[in-house]
Coordinates of C-alpha atoms and ligand atoms in Angstrom, one line a residue:
Chain A
M175 CA 41.5 -54.2 -19.5
S176 CA 43.1 -51.6 -17.4
Q177 CA 43.8 -48.0 -18.5
S178 CA 47.0 -46.1 -18.0
L179 CA 47.0 -43.1 -15.7
L180 CA 50.5 -41.8 -16.6
E181 CA 51.9 -41.9 -20.1
L182 CA 55.3 -40.9 -21.2
Q183 CA 56.0 -40.8 -24.9
S184 CA 59.6 -40.4 -26.2
V185 CA 60.5 -38.1 -23.4
S186 CA 64.0 -36.6 -23.7
K187 CA 65.9 -34.1 -21.7
S188 CA 69.5 -32.7 -21.9
F189 CA 71.5 -30.5 -19.6
G190 CA 74.2 -28.6 -21.4
G191 CA 74.7 -31.1 -24.1
L192 CA 74.5 -34.1 -21.8
R193 CA 71.5 -36.2 -22.5
V194 CA 70.1 -37.3 -19.2
I195 CA 66.8 -38.7 -20.4
N196 CA 66.8 -40.3 -23.8
D197 CA 63.6 -41.2 -25.6
V198 CA 61.8 -42.8 -22.6
S199 CA 58.3 -44.1 -23.1
F200 CA 56.2 -46.1 -20.7
A201 CA 52.8 -46.1 -19.1
V202 CA 51.7 -46.6 -15.5
E203 CA 48.4 -48.3 -15.1
K204 CA 45.6 -46.8 -13.0
G205 CA 45.7 -48.1 -9.4
S206 CA 49.1 -49.9 -9.9
R207 CA 52.2 -49.7 -7.8
T208 CA 55.2 -49.3 -10.1
A209 CA 58.8 -49.0 -9.1
L210 CA 61.3 -46.9 -11.0
I211 CA 64.7 -48.2 -10.5
G212 CA 68.2 -47.8 -11.9
P213 CA 71.8 -47.0 -10.8
N214 CA 72.7 -43.7 -9.3
G215 CA 72.6 -41.0 -12.0
A216 CA 70.4 -43.0 -14.3
G217 CA 67.9 -40.1 -14.4
K218 CA 65.1 -41.2 -12.1
T219 CA 64.9 -37.9 -10.2
T220 CA 65.1 -36.0 -13.5
L221 CA 62.2 -38.0 -14.8
F222 CA 60.2 -37.1 -11.7
N223 CA 61.1 -33.4 -12.2
L224 CA 59.9 -33.6 -15.8
I225 CA 56.6 -35.2 -14.8
S226 CA 56.0 -32.7 -12.0
G227 CA 57.1 -29.7 -14.2
V228 CA 60.3 -28.6 -12.5
Y229 CA 62.0 -28.9 -15.9
D230 CA 60.6 -28.4 -19.4
L231 CA 60.7 -31.3 -21.8
D232 CA 63.1 -31.1 -24.7
A233 CA 61.0 -33.6 -26.7
G234 CA 58.2 -36.0 -26.2
S235 CA 55.0 -35.7 -24.2
I236 CA 53.6 -36.6 -20.8
S237 CA 49.9 -37.1 -20.1
I238 CA 48.0 -37.9 -17.0
D239 CA 44.6 -39.4 -17.2
G240 CA 44.5 -38.7 -20.9
M241 CA 45.3 -35.0 -20.4
D242 CA 48.5 -33.7 -22.0
I243 CA 50.5 -31.9 -19.3
S244 CA 53.7 -31.5 -21.2
H245 CA 53.7 -27.8 -21.3
M246 CA 51.5 -27.0 -18.3
P247 CA 53.1 -24.8 -15.6
A248 CA 54.3 -26.7 -12.6
H249 CA 51.9 -25.1 -10.1
K250 CA 48.9 -26.2 -12.2
R251 CA 49.8 -29.9 -12.5
C252 CA 49.0 -30.5 -8.9
R253 CA 45.4 -29.8 -9.7
F254 CA 45.3 -32.6 -12.2
G255 CA 46.1 -35.3 -9.8
L256 CA 49.8 -35.2 -9.5
S257 CA 51.7 -35.0 -6.2
R258 CA 55.2 -36.0 -5.1
S259 CA 57.8 -36.3 -2.4
F260 CA 61.5 -35.6 -2.7
Q261 CA 64.7 -37.6 -2.5
N262 CA 66.2 -35.2 0.0
I263 CA 63.6 -34.1 2.5
R264 CA 62.0 -30.8 1.4
L265 CA 59.7 -30.0 4.3
M266 CA 59.4 -26.3 5.1
P267 CA 61.7 -25.7 8.0
H268 CA 59.8 -22.7 9.4
L269 CA 56.3 -24.3 9.3
S270 CA 54.9 -26.6 11.9
T271 CA 54.3 -30.2 11.1
V272 CA 50.6 -29.7 10.6
E273 CA 51.2 -26.6 8.5
N274 CA 53.6 -28.5 6.3
V275 CA 50.8 -31.1 5.8
M276 CA 48.3 -28.3 5.1
L277 CA 50.5 -27.0 2.4
G278 CA 49.5 -30.1 0.5
Q279 CA 45.9 -29.0 0.6
H280 CA 46.7 -25.8 -1.3
S281 CA 45.8 -27.0 -4.8
R282 CA 42.3 -27.9 -3.6
S283 CA 41.6 -24.4 -2.2
S284 CA 39.8 -21.6 -4.1
L285 CA 41.0 -18.0 -4.2
P286 CA 38.3 -16.8 -1.8
G287 CA 39.0 -19.8 0.3
Q288 CA 42.6 -18.8 0.6
L289 CA 41.5 -15.7 2.5
F290 CA 39.8 -17.5 5.3
P291 CA 41.9 -18.0 8.5
I292 CA 43.2 -21.5 8.9
G293 CA 45.9 -20.7 11.4
I294 CA 43.5 -19.9 14.2
G295 CA 42.1 -22.7 16.3
R296 CA 41.2 -26.2 15.0
N297 CA 39.2 -25.7 11.9
R298 CA 38.4 -28.1 9.1
S299 CA 41.7 -27.9 7.3
V300 CA 43.7 -28.3 10.5
R301 CA 41.6 -31.3 11.5
E302 CA 42.0 -32.9 8.1
A303 CA 45.8 -32.5 8.3
E304 CA 45.9 -33.9 11.9
D305 CA 43.7 -36.8 11.0
A306 CA 45.9 -37.7 8.0
L307 CA 49.0 -37.6 10.2
Q308 CA 47.2 -39.8 12.7
S309 CA 46.1 -42.4 10.3
A310 CA 49.7 -42.5 9.0
G311 CA 50.7 -43.4 12.6
L312 CA 52.1 -40.0 13.3
N313 CA 50.9 -38.2 16.4
T314 CA 52.1 -34.6 16.7
Y315 CA 51.0 -31.7 18.8
P316 CA 50.0 -28.4 17.3
G317 CA 53.0 -26.3 16.5
Q318 CA 55.4 -29.2 16.4
I319 CA 58.5 -28.1 14.6
V320 CA 59.4 -30.5 11.8
A321 CA 63.2 -30.1 12.2
D322 CA 62.9 -31.6 15.7
L323 CA 61.5 -34.9 14.4
P324 CA 63.5 -38.0 13.4
Y325 CA 64.5 -38.5 9.8
G326 CA 62.1 -41.4 9.2
V327 CA 59.2 -39.5 10.6
Q328 CA 60.0 -36.5 8.3
K329 CA 60.1 -38.9 5.4
R330 CA 56.6 -40.1 6.2
I331 CA 55.3 -36.5 6.8
E332 CA 56.4 -35.8 3.2
V333 CA 54.2 -38.7 2.0
V334 CA 51.3 -37.4 4.0
R335 CA 51.8 -33.9 2.7
A336 CA 51.8 -35.2 -0.9
L337 CA 48.7 -37.2 -0.1
M338 CA 46.8 -34.1 1.1
A339 CA 46.6 -32.9 -2.5
K340 CA 44.3 -35.9 -3.1
P341 CA 46.4 -37.1 -6.0
K342 CA 45.6 -39.7 -8.6
L343 CA 49.3 -40.4 -9.0
L344 CA 51.8 -40.2 -6.2
L345 CA 55.5 -39.9 -7.2
L346 CA 57.8 -40.9 -4.3
D347 CA 61.5 -40.4 -4.8
E348 CA 63.4 -42.8 -2.6
P349 CA 60.9 -42.8 0.3
A350 CA 62.7 -45.6 2.1
A351 CA 66.3 -44.3 1.7
G352 CA 68.0 -43.9 5.1
L353 CA 65.2 -45.6 7.0
N354 CA 65.8 -48.4 9.5
A355 CA 63.9 -51.7 9.4
T356 CA 61.1 -50.6 11.6
E357 CA 60.6 -47.3 9.8
T358 CA 60.7 -49.1 6.5
D359 CA 57.9 -51.4 7.6
A360 CA 55.9 -48.5 8.8
L361 CA 56.4 -46.9 5.4
L362 CA 55.4 -50.0 3.6
D363 CA 52.2 -50.2 5.7
L364 CA 51.4 -46.6 4.8
L365 CA 52.0 -47.0 1.1
T366 CA 49.9 -50.2 1.0
Q367 CA 47.2 -48.3 2.8
I368 CA 47.4 -45.4 0.3
S369 CA 47.3 -47.8 -2.6
A370 CA 44.2 -49.5 -1.2
T371 CA 42.4 -46.2 -1.6
G372 CA 43.0 -46.2 -5.3
V373 CA 46.0 -43.9 -5.6
T374 CA 48.5 -44.9 -8.2
L375 CA 52.1 -45.1 -6.9
L376 CA 55.3 -44.5 -8.9
V377 CA 58.2 -45.1 -6.5
V378 CA 61.9 -44.6 -7.0
E379 CA 63.6 -47.2 -4.9
H380 CA 67.0 -48.9 -4.7
D381 CA 66.2 -51.7 -2.4
M382 CA 64.9 -54.6 -4.5
H383 CA 63.5 -56.3 -1.5
F384 CA 61.4 -53.3 -0.7
V385 CA 60.4 -53.1 -4.4
S386 CA 59.2 -56.7 -4.6
R387 CA 57.2 -56.3 -1.4
L388 CA 55.4 -53.3 -2.7
C389 CA 55.3 -53.2 -6.5
Q390 CA 53.9 -55.4 -9.2
D391 CA 55.6 -53.5 -11.9
V392 CA 59.2 -52.3 -12.4
V393 CA 60.6 -49.8 -14.9
V394 CA 64.4 -49.8 -15.1
L395 CA 66.4 -46.8 -16.3
N396 CA 70.1 -46.8 -17.2
F397 CA 72.0 -43.8 -18.5
G398 CA 68.7 -42.1 -19.2
E399 CA 67.2 -45.0 -21.2
K400 CA 64.5 -47.4 -20.3
I401 CA 66.0 -50.8 -20.5
F402 CA 63.2 -52.9 -18.9
H403 CA 59.6 -52.8 -17.9
G404 CA 58.0 -55.9 -16.2
T405 CA 57.6 -57.7 -12.9
P406 CA 60.1 -57.5 -10.1
Q407 CA 60.8 -61.2 -10.4
S408 CA 61.6 -61.0 -14.1
A409 CA 63.7 -57.9 -13.6
Q410 CA 66.1 -59.8 -11.5
Q411 CA 66.6 -62.4 -14.3
E412 CA 66.9 -59.9 -17.1
P413 CA 70.6 -59.7 -18.3
A414 CA 70.4 -56.0 -19.2
V415 CA 69.2 -55.1 -15.7
L416 CA 71.8 -57.3 -14.1
E417 CA 74.5 -55.7 -16.3
A418 CA 73.3 -52.2 -15.4
Y419 CA 73.8 -53.0 -11.8
L420 CA 77.0 -55.0 -12.2
G421 CA 79.6 -54.3 -9.6
T422 CA 76.9 -53.0 -7.3
D423 CA 75.0 -54.9 -4.8
H424 CA 71.6 -53.2 -5.3
V425 CA 70.0 -56.2 -7.0
A426 CA 69.4 -58.8 -4.3
Chain B
M255 CA 49.1 12.1 28.4
S256 CA 52.4 14.1 28.4
G257 CA 53.5 15.6 25.1
Y258 CA 56.6 13.5 25.2
L259 CA 54.8 10.3 25.6
S260 CA 52.3 10.9 22.9
A261 CA 55.1 12.0 20.6
Q262 CA 56.9 8.8 21.2
L263 CA 53.8 6.7 20.8
S264 CA 53.1 8.4 17.5
I265 CA 56.6 7.5 16.3
L266 CA 56.0 4.0 17.5
C267 CA 52.8 3.7 15.6
L268 CA 54.4 5.0 12.4
N269 CA 57.4 2.7 12.8
I270 CA 55.0 -0.3 13.3
I271 CA 53.1 0.5 10.1
I272 CA 56.3 0.8 8.0
A273 CA 57.7 -2.3 9.6
Y274 CA 54.7 -4.3 8.4
A275 CA 55.0 -2.8 5.0
I276 CA 58.5 -4.3 4.7
F277 CA 57.5 -7.4 6.6
L278 CA 54.9 -8.6 4.1
P279 CA 57.3 -9.1 1.2
A280 CA 60.0 -10.2 3.7
A281 CA 57.7 -13.0 4.9
T282 CA 57.8 -14.4 1.3
G283 CA 61.6 -14.0 1.2
Q284 CA 61.9 -10.7 -0.6
L285 CA 64.3 -8.1 0.8
N286 CA 62.9 -4.6 0.1
L287 CA 65.3 -1.7 0.7
G288 CA 62.8 0.7 -0.9
A289 CA 60.6 1.6 2.1
G290 CA 61.5 5.3 1.5
G291 CA 60.1 5.1 -2.0
F292 CA 56.7 4.1 -0.8
A293 CA 56.8 6.6 2.0
I294 CA 57.6 9.5 -0.3
I295 CA 54.9 8.6 -2.7
G296 CA 52.3 8.2 0.1
G297 CA 53.5 11.2 1.9
Y298 CA 53.4 13.6 -1.0
V299 CA 50.3 12.2 -2.6
G300 CA 48.5 12.4 0.7
G301 CA 49.8 15.8 1.5
Y302 CA 49.1 17.2 -1.9
L303 CA 45.6 16.0 -2.1
N304 CA 44.9 17.4 1.4
S305 CA 46.6 20.7 1.2
S306 CA 46.7 22.0 -2.3
F307 CA 43.9 23.5 -4.4
D308 CA 43.9 26.7 -2.3
G309 CA 42.3 25.2 0.8
L310 CA 39.9 23.1 -1.2
G311 CA 41.9 20.0 -0.6
W312 CA 40.4 16.7 0.3
A313 CA 39.7 15.7 3.9
M314 CA 42.3 13.4 5.5
S315 CA 39.7 10.6 5.6
V316 CA 39.9 10.6 1.8
S317 CA 43.5 11.8 1.1
I318 CA 45.1 9.2 3.3
P319 CA 43.4 6.1 1.8
V320 CA 43.8 7.5 -1.7
A321 CA 47.5 8.0 -1.1
A322 CA 47.8 4.5 0.1
L323 CA 45.9 3.1 -2.8
I324 CA 48.0 5.0 -5.4
T325 CA 51.2 3.8 -3.8
A326 CA 49.8 0.3 -3.9
I327 CA 49.1 0.6 -7.7
I328 CA 52.6 1.9 -8.3
A329 CA 54.0 -0.9 -6.2
F330 CA 51.9 -3.4 -8.2
A331 CA 53.2 -2.1 -11.5
L332 CA 56.8 -2.1 -10.3
S333 CA 56.6 -5.5 -8.8
F334 CA 56.9 -7.2 -12.2
P335 CA 60.3 -5.8 -13.1
I336 CA 61.5 -5.8 -9.5
L337 CA 60.5 -9.4 -8.8
R338 CA 62.4 -10.6 -11.7
T339 CA 65.5 -10.0 -9.6
R340 CA 66.6 -12.2 -6.7
G341 CA 68.5 -11.8 -3.5
V342 CA 71.0 -9.0 -3.4
Y343 CA 69.9 -7.8 -6.8
M344 CA 66.4 -7.4 -5.5
V345 CA 67.8 -5.3 -2.6
L346 CA 69.6 -3.1 -5.2
A347 CA 66.5 -2.8 -7.4
T348 CA 64.2 -1.7 -4.6
F349 CA 66.9 0.7 -3.4
A350 CA 67.2 2.1 -6.9
F351 CA 63.4 2.5 -6.9
A352 CA 63.5 4.6 -3.7
E353 CA 66.4 6.7 -5.1
V354 CA 64.5 7.4 -8.3
V355 CA 61.4 8.4 -6.5
A356 CA 63.4 10.7 -4.2
G357 CA 65.1 12.3 -7.2
I358 CA 61.8 12.9 -9.0
V359 CA 60.1 14.5 -6.0
L360 CA 63.2 16.7 -5.2
N361 CA 62.8 18.2 -8.7
L362 CA 59.0 18.5 -8.5
E363 CA 58.2 22.2 -8.0
V364 CA 54.5 21.7 -7.4
V365 CA 55.4 20.0 -4.1
G366 CA 58.1 22.4 -3.1
G367 CA 61.1 20.4 -4.4
A368 CA 64.0 20.3 -1.9
A369 CA 62.3 22.9 0.3
G370 CA 59.7 20.4 1.5
F371 CA 55.9 20.6 1.6
P372 CA 53.6 21.8 4.4
V373 CA 50.6 19.5 5.1
D374 CA 47.5 21.0 6.6
G375 CA 45.4 18.3 8.1
H376 CA 46.7 17.0 11.4
A377 CA 46.6 13.4 12.4
D378 CA 47.2 13.0 16.1
L379 CA 47.7 9.8 18.1
K380 CA 43.9 9.4 18.3
I381 CA 44.0 8.8 14.6
L382 CA 47.3 7.0 14.4
A383 CA 46.6 4.5 17.2
P384 CA 43.4 2.8 15.8
I385 CA 44.9 2.7 12.3
T386 CA 48.0 1.1 13.6
I387 CA 46.0 -1.5 15.5
A388 CA 44.0 -2.2 12.3
V389 CA 47.2 -2.7 10.4
I390 CA 48.5 -5.1 13.0
V391 CA 45.2 -7.1 13.0
F392 CA 45.1 -7.1 9.2
C393 CA 48.6 -8.5 8.9
W394 CA 48.0 -11.1 11.6
F395 CA 44.8 -12.2 9.9
L396 CA 46.5 -12.4 6.5
L397 CA 49.3 -14.5 7.9
S398 CA 46.8 -16.9 9.5
T399 CA 45.0 -17.6 6.2
R400 CA 45.9 -20.1 3.6
F401 CA 47.3 -17.2 1.6
G402 CA 49.6 -16.5 4.6
L403 CA 50.6 -20.1 4.7
A404 CA 51.5 -19.9 1.0
M405 CA 53.5 -16.7 1.7
R406 CA 55.5 -18.5 4.3
S407 CA 56.0 -21.6 2.1
V408 CA 57.3 -19.4 -0.7
H409 CA 59.8 -18.0 1.8
D410 CA 61.0 -21.4 2.8
D411 CA 61.2 -23.2 -0.5
E412 CA 59.6 -21.7 -3.6
N413 CA 60.2 -24.8 -5.8
V414 CA 58.3 -27.1 -3.4
A415 CA 55.6 -24.4 -3.0
T416 CA 55.2 -24.4 -6.8
L417 CA 54.8 -28.2 -6.9
F418 CA 52.0 -28.0 -4.4
G419 CA 50.0 -25.6 -6.6
I420 CA 51.1 -22.2 -5.3
N421 CA 51.5 -19.6 -7.9
V422 CA 54.8 -18.2 -6.5
R423 CA 54.8 -15.1 -8.7
W424 CA 51.3 -14.1 -7.8
I425 CA 52.1 -14.5 -4.0
R426 CA 55.2 -12.3 -4.4
V427 CA 53.4 -9.6 -6.4
A428 CA 50.5 -9.6 -3.9
A429 CA 52.9 -9.3 -0.9
F430 CA 54.9 -6.6 -2.5
T431 CA 51.8 -4.7 -3.5
L432 CA 50.2 -4.9 0.0
G433 CA 53.6 -3.7 1.4
G434 CA 53.3 -0.8 -1.0
L435 CA 49.8 -0.1 0.4
L436 CA 51.0 0.0 3.9
G437 CA 54.1 2.0 3.0
G438 CA 51.9 4.6 1.3
L439 CA 49.7 4.7 4.3
Y440 CA 52.7 5.2 6.6
G441 CA 53.9 8.1 4.4
A442 CA 50.5 9.8 4.3
L443 CA 50.1 9.5 8.1
Y444 CA 53.6 10.7 8.7
G445 CA 52.9 13.9 6.7
H446 CA 49.7 14.5 8.6
Q447 CA 51.3 13.9 11.9
Y448 CA 54.2 16.3 11.4
N449 CA 52.4 18.6 9.0
Y450 CA 55.6 19.0 7.0
I451 CA 57.4 16.6 4.8
E452 CA 60.6 16.6 2.9
V453 CA 62.3 14.0 0.9
Q454 CA 65.2 13.9 3.3
N455 CA 62.9 12.3 5.9
W456 CA 63.2 9.1 3.9
N457 CA 66.8 8.9 2.9
V458 CA 69.1 5.9 2.6
L459 CA 69.5 5.5 6.3
F460 CA 65.7 5.3 6.7
N461 CA 65.5 2.5 4.1
I462 CA 68.3 0.6 5.9
Y463 CA 66.8 1.0 9.4
V464 CA 63.4 -0.2 8.4
L465 CA 64.7 -3.3 6.7
L466 CA 67.0 -3.9 9.6
Y467 CA 64.3 -3.7 12.2
V468 CA 62.1 -6.1 10.3
L469 CA 65.0 -8.6 10.0
L470 CA 65.9 -8.1 13.6
G471 CA 62.3 -8.6 14.8
G472 CA 62.1 -11.8 12.7
T473 CA 60.2 -12.5 9.5
Q474 CA 58.7 -15.9 10.5
T475 CA 55.8 -14.7 12.6
P476 CA 53.7 -11.5 12.6
F477 CA 55.2 -10.7 16.1
G478 CA 58.5 -9.8 14.4
P479 CA 57.7 -6.3 13.1
L480 CA 56.1 -5.4 16.3
V481 CA 59.1 -6.4 18.3
G482 CA 61.5 -4.8 15.8
A483 CA 59.7 -1.5 15.7
L484 CA 59.4 -1.4 19.5
F485 CA 63.1 -2.1 19.8
F486 CA 64.2 0.5 17.3
T487 CA 61.8 3.1 18.8
V488 CA 62.4 2.5 22.5
V489 CA 66.0 1.5 22.9
P490 CA 67.6 4.7 21.5
E491 CA 65.3 6.7 23.8
L492 CA 66.2 4.5 26.8
L493 CA 69.9 5.0 26.0
R494 CA 69.4 8.7 25.8
A495 CA 67.6 8.8 29.1
L496 CA 70.3 6.6 30.6
G497 CA 73.0 8.9 29.4
E498 CA 71.1 11.9 30.9
S499 CA 70.4 10.4 34.2
L500 CA 74.0 9.1 34.6
N501 CA 75.2 12.4 33.2
S502 CA 77.4 10.3 31.0
E503 CA 78.4 12.0 27.8
L504 CA 79.8 8.7 26.6
I505 CA 76.4 7.1 26.5
A506 CA 74.6 10.3 25.4
D507 CA 76.9 11.0 22.5
G508 CA 77.8 7.4 21.7
R509 CA 74.3 6.0 21.9
F510 CA 74.1 5.3 18.3
A511 CA 77.4 3.5 18.3
L512 CA 76.1 1.5 21.3
F513 CA 72.9 0.9 19.5
G514 CA 74.9 -0.4 16.5
I515 CA 76.8 -2.8 18.7
L516 CA 73.5 -4.1 20.1
I517 CA 72.2 -4.7 16.6
V518 CA 75.4 -6.6 15.6
L519 CA 75.1 -8.7 18.8
M520 CA 71.5 -9.5 18.0
M521 CA 72.3 -10.5 14.5
V522 CA 75.1 -12.8 15.8
F523 CA 73.0 -14.4 18.4
R524 CA 69.7 -14.5 16.7
P525 CA 70.3 -14.4 13.0
E526 CA 66.7 -15.4 12.2
G527 CA 65.4 -12.5 14.3
I528 CA 64.3 -12.0 17.8
V529 CA 61.0 -13.8 17.4
T530 CA 61.1 -17.2 15.7
R531 CA 58.7 -20.1 15.5
T532 CA 60.9 -22.1 17.8
L533 CA 60.9 -19.4 20.4
L534 CA 57.1 -19.2 20.4
E535 CA 56.9 -23.0 20.8
R536 CA 59.3 -22.8 23.8
L537 CA 57.4 -19.9 25.3
S538 CA 54.1 -21.7 25.0
G539 CA 55.6 -24.4 27.3
R540 CA 55.0 -27.4 25.1
K541 CA 57.8 -29.9 25.1
T542 CA 59.2 -31.3 22.0
Q543 CA 59.6 -34.7 23.6
E544 CA 55.8 -35.1 23.6
A545 CA 56.1 -35.8 19.9
V546 CA 55.3 -39.4 19.2
T547 CA 56.4 -41.1 16.0
Ligands
LIG810 N1 69.6 -29.5 -13.1 C1 70.6 -30.3 -13.6 N2 71.6 -29.8 -14.3 C2 72.6 -30.5 -14.9 N3 72.7 -31.9 -14.7 C3 71.7 -32.5 -14.0 C4 70.6 -31.7 -13.4 N4 69.8 -32.6 -12.8 C5 70.3 -33.8 -13.0 N5 71.5 -33.7 -13.7 C6 72.3 -34.9 -14.1 O1 71.4 -35.9 -14.6 C7 71.9 -37.1 -14.3 C8 70.8 -37.9 -13.7 O2 70.5 -37.4 -12.4 P1 69.3 -37.9 -11.5 O3 68.1 -37.8 -12.3 O4 69.4 -37.1 -10.2 O5 69.7 -39.4 -11.3 P2 69.1 -40.4 -10.3 O6 67.9 -39.8 -9.5 O7 68.6 -41.6 -11.1 O8 70.2 -40.9 -9.3 C9 73.1 -37.0 -13.4 O9 74.2 -37.1 -14.2 C10 73.0 -35.6 -13.0 O10 74.2 -35.0 -12.8
LIG811 MG1 67.7 -39.4 -7.6

């Protein structure tokens, strides 16, 4: 019997009277690969923002590994095994690629440790970041400026940065959006490899083909409500899901 | 060393220290237009501790660090209300802080009010230079630590920085406070270098110039303040010398206008400052194309 790593209970959130997340409950099993899908504006990103602490909850609770994080400040949640990437690339434009990845290590550093130089030479932190980039199939040189890299590479760097926090749960917001076929395959490889190390994945994705290749579980949101939770195969036969996507070609 | 050269080098040292005082918060994305406030506090506390008490004042080796420390404590206390503000409001809040400090000291009779205050102990270039080097090394070191990486991350995207575990408020407070420490150090050293201080030394123009030379130098790397301070110290002198040697009144009299035009041009062509990450990468000769996906 598997345990759940992430648990949402009756989570709700409104923006100025508009209810964007309405009484959403679901659990993500430890070690699983779960997709969060739904039409544009369904509230997927908002849900990620609630889990990671960008917004406060209006109602309900969120717990990770049995620990209630509903009211924990965002900067502390990282330390409890939560890390994420962003729908729109949010790499630091003035940091090098390696420095961007090293930012992901921050939550594992102690206060005295923060006063040791990491920007001089190739010390342990730098090597760890370089190794992580390398094992994700990304070779960069020291000082590489992120903005100079192709979009697909930047997307993967975001995943590597998130991974540097050694999360139990990785939240990925549309990691495959805008990638070409080769880049998508590289990403799938990377995510499969990450999953194999025991990290639980919760992935927002539109492409059902991608979802069925990666995930064994799908949660479907529509207008802020959870309308389905099951396997990708059954999602594609579920009338409510098909209706939510009606008129769009998202569901293959 | 000629008197002229050592005088200019002293000015350069002082300008570098105050540049780093404003650079530290700027590196986290905070615009501080209150350099003069720190300078006044450091200058007057340092001068008073050294020169009052009928010749029983403290030695410079004590008065200067104590002045810097007291300025830092005041900066720390002020950082909480000031850092609640953002962008242009923060600029205004820091500016208001400097004005309030100036107003208070102008009316403080124990330190001479508007008449100024003579300072006994003299700090010459032999004292200024090593302290300046220490400040440069300290700031470079700080920027190279994980704390420095956190500062630069907060500058770029504070929301993402937060999600990776950085306590943004603490980073901002620390940067502002350390800036206060260096600003107080600058003020105390200035008083001991010229042996006379008055509030007018640190007026509105001073606040603007310091922020300008930090922005002009660039806030992305610790090279920035060095280049900015050098530019602002050396270029006006060069223009003056040029005017003299060409016997051109236009250049001699209009050098500040010329200087202003230069600044505008720099801001147009290098809005992120003279020294940027990209520039350093280009200079180091590595080619972007080497990057492999
Ligand atoms: N900060 C916010 N303020 C107001 N409305 C918001 C905010 N964030 C999201 N929304 C609204 O919430 C709804 C869901 O958005 P989002 O979570 O981004 O959808 P998805 O990621 O599923 O496409 C949209 O209608 C959006 O306009
Ligand atoms: Mg979204």
